[in-house]
Short mmCIF file of C-alpha atoms (C1' of nucleotides) in Angstrom, two decimals:
data_model
loop_
_atom_site.label_atom_id
_atom_site.label_comp_id
_atom_site.label_asym_id
_atom_site.label_seq_id
_atom_site.Cartn_x
_atom_site.Cartn_y
_atom_site.Cartn_z
CA MET A 21 -36.40 62.05 45.46
CA LEU A 22 -35.51 65.03 47.62
CA VAL A 23 -31.88 65.68 48.28
CA LEU A 24 -30.97 67.73 51.36
CA THR A 25 -27.79 68.48 53.16
CA GLY A 26 -27.75 67.11 56.69
CA PRO A 27 -25.70 68.14 59.69
CA GLY A 28 -22.04 67.60 59.01
CA GLY A 29 -22.54 68.35 55.35
CA GLN A 30 -23.33 64.84 54.19
CA LEU A 31 -26.15 64.35 51.77
CA VAL A 32 -29.48 63.07 52.99
CA ASN A 33 -31.75 61.36 50.49
CA LEU A 34 -35.42 61.39 51.29
CA VAL A 35 -37.10 58.96 48.96
CA LEU A 36 -40.75 59.85 48.67
CA VAL A 37 -42.27 56.42 49.02
CA THR A 38 -45.12 55.87 46.61
CA LEU A 39 -48.00 57.46 48.53
CA ASP A 40 -50.18 55.31 46.35
CA ARG A 41 -52.51 57.87 44.89
CA PRO A 42 -54.62 55.93 42.34
CA LEU A 43 -53.28 56.26 38.82
CA ARG A 44 -55.22 58.15 36.25
CA ALA A 45 -57.13 55.87 33.87
CA ASP A 46 -54.82 56.37 30.89
CA ALA A 47 -51.73 56.00 33.06
CA ALA A 48 -52.98 52.70 34.48
CA ARG A 49 -53.77 51.42 31.00
CA ASN A 50 -50.35 52.38 29.72
CA ARG A 51 -48.64 50.82 32.67
CA ARG A 52 -50.35 47.49 32.07
CA ALA A 53 -49.50 47.59 28.37
CA LEU A 54 -45.92 48.47 29.22
CA LEU A 55 -45.43 45.60 31.66
CA GLU A 56 -46.97 43.16 29.23
CA ALA A 57 -44.87 44.36 26.31
CA ALA A 58 -41.70 44.37 28.38
CA ALA A 59 -42.29 40.82 29.58
CA ALA A 60 -42.88 39.65 26.03
CA GLU A 61 -39.89 41.49 24.65
CA PHE A 62 -37.57 40.23 27.38
CA ALA A 63 -38.81 36.71 26.81
CA GLU A 64 -38.08 36.88 23.10
CA ARG A 65 -34.83 38.81 23.02
CA GLY A 66 -33.45 38.62 26.52
CA LEU A 67 -32.71 41.43 28.94
CA ASP A 68 -30.91 43.28 26.16
CA ALA A 69 -34.17 44.21 24.50
CA SER A 70 -34.14 47.98 24.09
CA VAL A 71 -36.46 50.32 25.94
CA ALA A 72 -37.42 51.89 22.63
CA ASP A 73 -38.59 48.55 21.25
CA ILE A 74 -40.56 47.82 24.38
CA ALA A 75 -42.24 51.21 24.23
CA HIS A 76 -43.08 50.69 20.58
CA ARG A 77 -44.58 47.28 21.28
CA ALA A 78 -46.65 48.75 24.06
CA GLY A 79 -47.81 51.51 21.73
CA ILE A 80 -46.45 54.27 23.93
CA GLY A 81 -43.58 56.73 23.76
CA LYS A 82 -40.17 56.05 25.20
CA GLY A 83 -40.52 58.90 27.66
CA THR A 84 -43.60 57.26 29.13
CA VAL A 85 -41.58 54.21 30.06
CA PHE A 86 -39.29 56.34 32.20
CA ARG A 87 -42.25 58.11 33.73
CA HIS A 88 -43.44 54.78 35.13
CA PHE A 89 -40.03 53.38 36.01
CA PRO A 90 -37.01 55.56 36.77
CA SER A 91 -34.65 53.21 34.95
CA LYS A 92 -34.68 50.11 32.82
CA ASP A 93 -33.42 48.12 35.79
CA ASP A 94 -36.46 49.17 37.78
CA LEU A 95 -38.71 47.98 34.99
CA ILE A 96 -36.96 44.63 35.01
CA ALA A 97 -37.18 44.48 38.78
CA ALA A 98 -40.93 45.09 38.68
CA ILE A 99 -41.53 42.22 36.28
CA VAL A 100 -39.20 39.96 38.16
CA HIS A 101 -40.86 40.86 41.43
CA ASP A 102 -44.21 39.67 40.11
CA ARG A 103 -42.81 36.36 38.98
CA VAL A 104 -40.86 35.79 42.15
CA GLU A 105 -43.89 36.57 44.25
CA GLY A 106 -46.00 34.18 42.21
CA LEU A 107 -43.45 31.40 42.54
CA ALA A 108 -43.14 32.02 46.27
CA ALA A 109 -46.90 31.75 46.72
CA LEU A 110 -46.90 28.48 44.78
CA ALA A 111 -44.03 27.11 46.83
CA VAL A 112 -45.78 27.98 50.08
CA SER A 113 -49.03 26.44 48.93
CA LEU A 114 -47.22 23.24 48.02
CA LEU A 115 -45.78 22.97 51.52
CA ASP A 116 -48.78 21.02 52.78
CA ALA A 117 -49.21 18.76 49.78
CA ASP A 118 -49.66 15.04 50.47
CA ASP A 119 -46.63 13.85 48.53
CA PRO A 120 -43.56 16.02 49.32
CA GLY A 121 -41.55 14.58 46.45
CA LEU A 122 -44.28 15.27 43.94
CA ALA A 123 -44.73 18.72 45.43
CA LEU A 124 -41.09 19.56 44.78
CA LEU A 125 -41.31 18.24 41.25
CA GLU A 126 -44.45 20.26 40.67
CA PHE A 127 -42.74 23.37 41.91
CA MET A 128 -39.70 22.91 39.70
CA ASP A 129 -42.02 22.29 36.80
CA ALA A 130 -43.83 25.55 37.39
CA ALA A 131 -40.59 27.42 37.94
CA ALA A 132 -39.12 26.20 34.68
CA GLY A 133 -42.37 27.03 32.91
CA HIS A 134 -42.26 30.58 34.18
CA GLN A 135 -38.64 30.97 33.30
CA GLN A 136 -39.49 30.05 29.78
CA GLN A 137 -40.85 33.55 29.66
CA LEU A 138 -38.13 35.28 31.59
CA ASP A 139 -34.66 34.07 32.27
CA LEU A 140 -33.89 33.97 35.96
CA SER A 141 -30.62 35.80 35.48
CA PHE A 142 -32.10 38.74 37.37
CA LEU A 143 -31.43 36.79 40.53
CA ARG A 144 -27.81 37.46 39.87
CA ASP A 145 -28.01 40.87 38.24
CA ALA A 146 -30.76 42.59 40.18
CA ALA A 147 -29.62 41.56 43.64
CA GLY A 148 -29.09 44.37 46.07
CA VAL A 149 -30.54 47.09 43.87
CA ASN A 150 -34.16 46.74 44.82
CA GLU A 151 -35.25 46.21 48.40
CA ARG A 152 -38.73 44.91 47.62
CA LEU A 153 -37.29 42.40 45.18
CA ASP A 154 -34.76 41.22 47.71
CA GLY A 155 -37.56 40.60 50.18
CA ALA A 156 -39.62 38.60 47.73
CA ARG A 157 -36.58 36.64 46.72
CA SER A 158 -35.64 35.59 50.23
CA GLU A 159 -39.28 34.65 50.82
CA LEU A 160 -39.10 32.44 47.73
CA PHE A 161 -35.80 30.95 48.82
CA THR A 162 -36.97 29.96 52.29
CA ALA A 163 -40.09 28.37 50.82
CA ILE A 164 -37.99 26.34 48.39
CA ILE A 165 -35.65 25.24 51.15
CA ALA A 166 -38.62 24.07 53.21
CA LEU A 167 -39.96 22.22 50.18
CA VAL A 168 -36.64 20.45 49.75
CA ASP A 169 -36.37 19.60 53.44
CA ARG A 170 -39.79 18.00 53.38
CA ALA A 171 -38.88 16.01 50.29
CA LYS A 172 -35.68 14.84 51.94
CA ALA A 173 -37.51 13.85 55.12
CA ALA A 174 -39.91 11.81 53.00
CA GLY A 175 -37.00 10.10 51.26
CA ALA A 176 -38.07 11.44 47.88
CA VAL A 177 -34.75 13.14 47.17
CA ARG A 178 -31.19 12.25 48.10
CA GLN A 179 -29.92 13.33 51.51
CA ASP A 180 -26.90 15.23 50.26
CA VAL A 181 -28.96 17.71 48.29
CA ALA A 182 -29.67 21.18 49.71
CA GLY A 183 -32.28 23.83 49.07
CA MET A 184 -29.75 25.97 47.28
CA ASP A 185 -29.10 23.17 44.82
CA VAL A 186 -32.71 23.17 43.72
CA ILE A 187 -32.72 26.94 43.49
CA LEU A 188 -29.80 26.78 41.12
CA LEU A 189 -30.81 23.70 39.17
CA MET A 190 -34.30 24.92 38.44
CA CYS A 191 -32.68 27.47 36.13
CA ALA A 192 -30.96 24.81 34.07
CA PRO A 193 -33.65 23.24 31.86
CA ASN A 194 -34.55 26.42 30.05
CA HIS A 195 -30.98 27.52 29.67
CA VAL A 196 -30.04 24.20 28.19
CA VAL A 197 -32.93 24.33 25.77
CA SER A 198 -32.03 27.84 24.64
CA PHE A 199 -29.15 26.36 22.68
CA VAL A 200 -31.34 24.48 20.27
CA PRO A 201 -32.86 26.73 17.61
CA ASP A 202 -36.59 26.41 16.99
CA ALA A 203 -36.91 24.07 19.92
CA ASP A 204 -40.24 22.63 20.91
CA PRO A 205 -41.54 24.92 23.67
CA ASP A 206 -41.99 21.91 25.93
CA LEU A 207 -38.50 20.53 25.45
CA TRP A 208 -37.38 21.81 28.85
CA ARG A 209 -39.56 19.13 30.44
CA ARG A 210 -37.16 16.49 29.17
CA TYR A 211 -34.21 18.05 30.95
CA LEU A 212 -36.15 18.79 34.09
CA GLY A 213 -36.93 15.08 34.13
CA ILE A 214 -33.28 14.10 33.81
CA ILE A 215 -32.15 16.61 36.42
CA PHE A 216 -34.86 15.62 38.85
CA ASP A 217 -33.83 11.99 38.44
CA GLY A 218 -30.40 13.15 39.49
CA LEU A 219 -31.90 14.45 42.70
CA ARG A 220 -33.50 11.12 43.58
CA PRO A 221 -31.90 8.82 46.14
CA GLU A 222 -31.74 5.81 43.82
CA GLY A 223 -28.37 5.51 42.17
CA ALA A 224 -27.02 8.64 43.81
CA HIS A 225 -23.25 8.84 43.85
CA PRO A 226 -21.38 10.93 46.44
CA LEU A 227 -20.89 14.53 45.39
CA ALA A 228 -17.40 15.97 45.12
CA HIS A 229 -18.22 19.47 46.33
CA PRO A 230 -20.42 20.87 49.13
CA SER A 231 -23.44 23.02 48.40
CA PRO A 232 -22.92 26.79 48.45
CA ALA A 233 -24.40 28.90 51.23
CA VAL A 234 -27.60 30.84 50.69
CA MET B 15 -11.75 40.88 0.24
CA LEU B 16 -12.03 41.86 -3.39
CA VAL B 17 -15.41 43.02 -4.62
CA LEU B 18 -16.11 42.82 -8.34
CA THR B 19 -19.17 43.11 -10.48
CA GLY B 20 -19.98 39.93 -12.32
CA PRO B 21 -22.09 39.36 -15.44
CA GLY B 22 -25.66 40.47 -14.82
CA GLY B 23 -24.49 43.13 -12.44
CA GLN B 24 -24.52 41.09 -9.24
CA LEU B 25 -21.62 41.42 -6.85
CA VAL B 26 -18.93 38.80 -6.74
CA ASN B 27 -16.89 38.44 -3.59
CA LEU B 28 -13.46 36.94 -3.92
CA VAL B 29 -12.17 36.10 -0.49
CA LEU B 30 -8.43 35.82 -0.54
CA VAL B 31 -7.93 32.66 1.43
CA THR B 32 -5.06 32.91 3.90
CA LEU B 33 -2.11 31.93 1.74
CA ASP B 34 -0.34 31.21 4.99
CA ARG B 35 2.76 33.24 4.59
CA PRO B 36 4.58 33.03 7.96
CA LEU B 37 3.79 35.95 10.24
CA ARG B 38 6.47 38.44 11.08
CA ALA B 39 7.92 37.90 14.55
CA ASP B 40 6.18 40.87 16.17
CA ALA B 41 2.88 40.01 14.51
CA ALA B 42 3.04 36.45 15.80
CA ARG B 43 3.83 37.69 19.29
CA ASN B 44 0.93 40.12 19.22
CA ARG B 45 -1.43 37.52 17.92
CA ARG B 46 -0.60 35.18 20.77
CA ALA B 47 -1.02 37.96 23.33
CA LEU B 48 -4.31 38.95 21.72
CA LEU B 49 -5.79 35.47 21.80
CA GLU B 50 -4.70 35.01 25.39
CA ALA B 51 -6.09 38.36 26.50
CA ALA B 52 -9.35 37.81 24.64
CA ALA B 53 -9.86 34.40 26.21
CA ALA B 54 -9.24 35.83 29.67
CA GLU B 55 -11.48 38.84 29.12
CA PHE B 56 -14.31 36.74 27.70
CA ALA B 57 -14.00 34.38 30.64
CA GLU B 58 -14.26 37.19 33.16
CA ARG B 59 -16.86 39.44 31.56
CA GLY B 60 -18.59 37.31 28.99
CA LEU B 61 -18.80 37.80 25.25
CA ASP B 62 -19.74 41.45 25.85
CA ALA B 63 -16.17 42.33 26.78
CA SER B 64 -15.15 45.19 24.53
CA VAL B 65 -12.51 44.94 21.85
CA ALA B 66 -10.81 48.01 23.32
CA ASP B 67 -10.44 46.33 26.72
CA ILE B 68 -9.09 43.18 25.12
CA ALA B 69 -6.56 45.18 23.14
CA HIS B 70 -5.49 47.07 26.24
CA ARG B 71 -5.07 43.83 28.17
CA ALA B 72 -2.96 42.42 25.38
CA GLY B 73 -0.86 45.58 25.36
CA ILE B 74 -1.66 46.35 21.74
CA GLY B 75 -3.73 48.92 19.89
CA LYS B 76 -7.33 48.38 18.92
CA GLY B 77 -6.47 48.61 15.25
CA THR B 78 -4.13 45.66 15.61
CA VAL B 79 -6.98 43.50 16.77
CA PHE B 80 -8.83 44.14 13.54
CA ARG B 81 -5.69 43.54 11.53
CA HIS B 82 -5.60 39.98 12.89
CA PHE B 83 -9.33 39.34 12.81
CA PRO B 84 -11.71 41.15 10.47
CA SER B 85 -14.41 41.38 13.11
CA LYS B 86 -15.00 40.66 16.77
CA ASP B 87 -17.07 37.63 15.79
CA ASP B 88 -14.09 36.20 13.96
CA LEU B 89 -11.95 36.65 17.04
CA ILE B 90 -14.53 34.79 19.09
CA ALA B 91 -14.77 32.11 16.45
CA ALA B 92 -11.00 31.60 16.53
CA ILE B 93 -10.94 31.06 20.28
CA VAL B 94 -13.96 28.85 20.16
CA HIS B 95 -12.49 26.84 17.34
CA ASP B 96 -9.47 26.03 19.45
CA ARG B 97 -11.57 24.86 22.38
CA VAL B 98 -13.93 22.85 20.22
CA GLU B 99 -11.03 21.18 18.48
CA GLY B 100 -9.44 20.33 21.82
CA LEU B 101 -12.65 18.87 23.17
CA ALA B 102 -13.19 16.88 19.99
CA ALA B 103 -9.70 15.40 20.26
CA LEU B 104 -10.36 14.45 23.86
CA ALA B 105 -13.69 12.87 22.97
CA VAL B 106 -12.12 10.83 20.20
CA SER B 107 -9.29 9.70 22.42
CA LEU B 108 -11.78 8.58 25.06
CA LEU B 109 -13.58 6.41 22.52
CA ASP B 110 -11.35 3.44 23.24
CA ALA B 111 -11.22 3.76 27.00
CA ASP B 112 -11.83 0.63 29.04
CA ASP B 113 -14.87 1.91 30.94
CA PRO B 114 -17.31 3.67 28.58
CA GLY B 115 -19.33 5.13 31.45
CA LEU B 116 -16.27 6.57 33.10
CA ALA B 117 -15.08 7.85 29.73
CA LEU B 118 -18.29 9.81 29.25
CA LEU B 119 -18.05 11.24 32.74
CA GLU B 120 -14.45 12.20 32.14
CA PHE B 121 -15.41 13.96 28.96
CA MET B 122 -18.20 15.92 30.58
CA ASP B 123 -15.84 16.83 33.36
CA ALA B 124 -13.30 18.22 30.93
CA ALA B 125 -15.97 19.99 28.92
CA ALA B 126 -17.36 21.72 31.98
CA GLY B 127 -13.86 22.63 33.06
CA HIS B 128 -13.13 24.26 29.72
CA GLN B 129 -16.41 26.09 29.73
CA GLN B 130 -15.46 27.61 33.03
CA GLN B 131 -13.20 29.73 30.92
CA LEU B 132 -15.55 30.34 28.05
CA ASP B 133 -19.28 29.95 27.99
CA LEU B 134 -20.41 27.59 25.27
CA SER B 135 -23.00 30.05 24.03
CA PHE B 136 -20.98 30.43 20.85
CA LEU B 137 -22.48 27.13 19.78
CA ARG B 138 -25.71 29.00 19.41
CA ASP B 139 -24.44 32.40 18.34
CA ALA B 140 -21.55 31.55 16.05
CA ALA B 141 -23.28 28.82 14.09
CA GLY B 142 -23.33 29.28 10.35
CA VAL B 143 -20.97 32.24 10.29
CA ASN B 144 -17.70 30.40 10.21
CA GLU B 145 -17.19 27.37 8.07
CA ARG B 146 -14.12 26.07 9.86
CA LEU B 147 -15.89 26.33 13.19
CA ASP B 148 -18.92 24.48 11.88
CA GLY B 149 -16.66 21.67 10.78
CA ALA B 150 -14.96 21.38 14.13
CA ARG B 151 -18.29 21.51 15.88
CA SER B 152 -19.83 18.68 13.91
CA GLU B 153 -16.66 16.67 14.49
CA LEU B 154 -17.10 17.26 18.22
CA PHE B 155 -20.76 16.36 18.08
CA THR B 156 -20.27 13.05 16.32
CA ALA B 157 -17.55 12.11 18.79
CA ILE B 158 -19.85 12.89 21.72
CA ILE B 159 -22.66 10.90 20.19
CA ALA B 160 -20.35 7.93 19.78
CA LEU B 161 -19.24 8.33 23.38
CA VAL B 162 -22.83 8.25 24.56
CA ASP B 163 -23.69 5.28 22.39
CA ARG B 164 -20.83 3.32 23.89
CA ALA B 165 -21.91 4.25 27.40
CA LYS B 166 -25.47 3.17 26.62
CA ALA B 167 -24.29 -0.13 25.18
CA ALA B 168 -22.32 -0.75 28.35
CA GLY B 169 -25.37 -0.02 30.47
CA ALA B 170 -23.64 2.93 32.14
CA VAL B 171 -26.30 5.45 31.17
CA ARG B 172 -30.04 5.14 30.71
CA GLN B 173 -31.33 3.92 27.36
CA ASP B 174 -33.60 6.87 26.66
CA VAL B 175 -30.77 9.37 26.65
CA ALA B 176 -29.33 10.63 23.37
CA GLY B 177 -26.05 12.20 22.33
CA MET B 178 -27.72 15.56 21.93
CA ASP B 179 -28.83 15.46 25.56
CA VAL B 180 -25.25 15.24 26.72
CA ILE B 181 -24.22 18.01 24.35
CA LEU B 182 -26.83 20.26 25.89
CA LEU B 183 -26.46 19.18 29.49
CA MET B 184 -22.69 19.58 29.57
CA CYS B 185 -23.35 23.32 29.39
CA ALA B 186 -25.50 23.33 32.50
CA PRO B 187 -23.09 23.03 35.47
CA ASN B 188 -21.21 26.21 34.74
CA HIS B 189 -24.31 28.17 33.91
CA VAL B 190 -25.94 27.12 37.13
CA VAL B 191 -22.87 28.08 39.12
CA SER B 192 -22.68 31.50 37.48
CA PHE B 193 -25.63 32.56 39.61
CA VAL B 194 -23.76 32.30 42.88
CA PRO B 195 -21.43 35.23 43.48
CA ASP B 196 -17.86 34.46 44.56
CA ALA B 197 -18.50 30.78 44.00
CA ASP B 198 -15.78 28.24 44.60
CA PRO B 199 -14.22 27.64 41.17
CA ASP B 200 -14.84 23.91 41.60
CA LEU B 201 -18.50 24.20 42.49
CA TRP B 202 -19.58 23.10 39.02
CA ARG B 203 -18.36 19.61 39.90
CA ARG B 204 -21.23 19.27 42.34
CA TYR B 205 -23.83 19.92 39.68
CA LEU B 206 -22.11 17.82 37.10
CA GLY B 207 -22.33 15.01 39.65
CA ILE B 208 -26.06 15.51 40.14
CA ILE B 209 -26.76 15.78 36.44
CA PHE B 210 -24.68 12.75 35.61
CA ASP B 211 -26.56 10.78 38.24
CA GLY B 212 -29.68 11.80 36.34
CA LEU B 213 -28.22 10.12 33.27
CA ARG B 214 -27.63 6.81 35.03
CA PRO B 215 -30.03 3.91 34.56
CA GLU B 216 -30.74 3.44 38.27
CA GLY B 217 -33.89 5.26 39.32
CA ALA B 218 -34.53 6.64 35.86
CA HIS B 219 -38.12 7.73 35.30
CA PRO B 220 -39.64 7.92 31.81
CA LEU B 221 -39.06 11.25 30.09
CA ALA B 222 -41.99 13.34 28.95
CA HIS B 223 -40.41 14.73 25.80
CA PRO B 224 -38.23 13.25 23.03
CA SER B 225 -34.68 14.45 22.43
CA PRO B 226 -34.20 17.15 19.80
CA ALA B 227 -32.49 16.34 16.50
CA VAL B 228 -28.86 17.23 15.88
"C1'" DT C 22 23.33 49.65 5.87
"C1'" DT C 23 19.51 50.22 2.96
"C1'" DC C 24 14.88 49.71 1.95
"C1'" DC C 25 10.10 48.51 1.81
"C1'" DA C 26 6.32 45.62 2.66
"C1'" DA C 27 4.35 44.14 6.81
"C1'" DG C 28 2.78 45.63 10.84
"C1'" DC C 29 1.11 49.01 14.31
"C1'" DG C 30 -1.90 52.36 16.71
"C1'" DG C 31 -5.07 55.76 18.03
"C1'" DA C 32 -7.91 59.49 16.28
"C1'" DC C 33 -12.00 59.15 14.09
"C1'" DC C 34 -16.81 57.67 12.39
"C1'" DG C 35 -21.56 55.86 12.53
"C1'" DT C 36 -24.79 53.58 15.35
"C1'" DG C 37 -27.74 52.38 19.01
"C1'" DC C 38 -28.28 52.54 23.68
"C1'" DG C 39 -30.33 54.47 28.41
"C1'" DG C 40 -31.97 58.49 30.07
"C1'" DT C 41 -33.77 63.77 30.06
"C1'" DC C 42 -36.65 67.63 29.08
"C1'" DA C 43 -39.65 71.16 27.22
"C1'" DT C 44 -43.78 71.17 25.09
"C1'" DG C 45 -48.28 69.57 24.01
"C1'" DT C 46 -52.45 66.64 25.56
"C1'" DT C 47 -56.08 64.78 28.58
"C1'" DA C 48 -58.60 62.93 32.61
"C1'" DG C 49 -61.28 64.24 36.07
"C1'" DT C 50 -63.12 67.69 39.44
"C1'" DG C 51 -66.19 71.75 40.48
"C1'" DC D 16 -68.34 74.11 30.52
"C1'" DA D 17 -63.51 75.54 32.47
"C1'" DC D 18 -59.30 74.62 34.59
"C1'" DT D 19 -55.33 72.28 36.35
"C1'" DA D 20 -52.49 68.64 37.75
"C1'" DA D 21 -51.25 64.49 35.87
"C1'" DC D 22 -49.65 62.49 31.95
"C1'" DA D 23 -47.56 61.55 27.15
"C1'" DT D 24 -44.22 62.45 23.74
"C1'" DG D 25 -40.20 62.35 20.74
"C1'" DA D 26 -36.34 65.26 19.77
"C1'" DC D 27 -32.30 65.43 22.07
"C1'" DC D 28 -27.91 64.32 24.99
"C1'" DG D 29 -23.85 61.71 26.43
"C1'" DC D 30 -21.74 57.60 26.08
"C1'" DA D 31 -19.67 53.25 24.67
"C1'" DC D 32 -19.34 50.16 21.25
"C1'" DG D 33 -17.52 47.87 16.68
"C1'" DG D 34 -15.06 49.06 12.92
"C1'" DT D 35 -12.01 52.20 9.59
"C1'" DC D 36 -8.04 54.69 8.08
"C1'" DC D 37 -3.80 56.78 7.39
"C1'" DG D 38 0.61 58.25 9.04
"C1'" DC D 39 4.28 56.13 11.52
"C1'" DT D 40 7.43 52.14 12.97
"C1'" DT D 41 9.98 47.94 12.26
"C1'" DG D 42 11.40 43.20 10.95
"C1'" DG D 43 14.27 41.05 7.99
"C1'" DA D 44 16.03 40.12 3.18
"C1'" DA D 45 19.48 41.80 0.06
#
DNA sequence: TTCCAAGCGGACCGTGCGGTCATGTTAGTG
DNA sequence: CACTAACATGACCGCACGGTCCGCTTGGAA
């Protein structure tokens, strides 16, 4: 980052956008190991896992972590970006499935499965910090909303449910399961089932509160 | 705490159980302010709120906090104990309501409302550390299980749901809502509605995974 | 009014964190 | 080879936290 003084005295930040020179072999290897270790560590101990532990797990020095990512938040954002992008691609691909209701269920299933490895709390914490992440996130959100709209049109989910509801509720199964120690790794499926049943039209009771805006 | 050396050389800890001498007037006042401030701070910033901030909010010194509670965990446990006890009393009182289904819904409503002010994550974190808390918690759990059993017997909730499911799911609405910034404080009611609909017998689909043990 | 145990408070300590930097190492080009 | 830019490293820094401690203040019984 180059910092200059512009006319009027205000600071001008010129961010040198990654002119993606290919990484040296060792650097690329370390970067892969780092991302993998960080994902594993975050999955096991949450976002509070220390950079030092991550570096150790990756078999590299702590300084190397900060060579690849300027801050811990950027490291988190990189991992999250990958997941969000993957989920968005899945959501889009499910948009032309035969059964819209099943497609939505399949998506929520995959989303919960991914979250098992990384809590989605970044959606709250890492919003606004990283431009690329924000883009991927809104791409994911619009795909989910389309998925929900199709399911509603097909009568597979209740009419008073909105895309945002699914976005929020897909975080619930794993969170709920995190309370039970030594839980079966598939336990979240039970609660996804219950929650999805709550989204179905049969036996739906009027909701007391409107859905929040995206 | 008195630490002695017993026969064989091992340490013997004699915990002087609170021989509840009445607190001096100022101490009682400070203790009330402390508990109130801690509850508010934890509600706003989570369990990571610092002891120093809590003390400042209560208008007392940091040392005073540790005079009343030997550690931060004990402070948390005290607050949690109160809430758990309150919820348990409510659950028990709802056990002889006319409509078992409505009683369960009412309980979950109250539970979610309380959690709005204090995440229930203590159930995971503070287990095993505090004996009194463990007692209150198991009291709460058995009351909830009874509540669910009554609702099942009345046909108000699906047969394949267990008490533990409700215990876990009652944590979900507030967690889900925590992702939306500046959310309406009543938004959790929407998701409680959806989740409770998922517990109803109408439109229930078989669940893939059995309920965890208590 | 006296007196002291109970209570108070904030300077202080050890620890672990995210992040930096000067120095040493290595991949890859010629 | 040799040579350099890219890269790796871990000691180090500043900070904020939970928790301690000791000198001071005060409630309340006599």
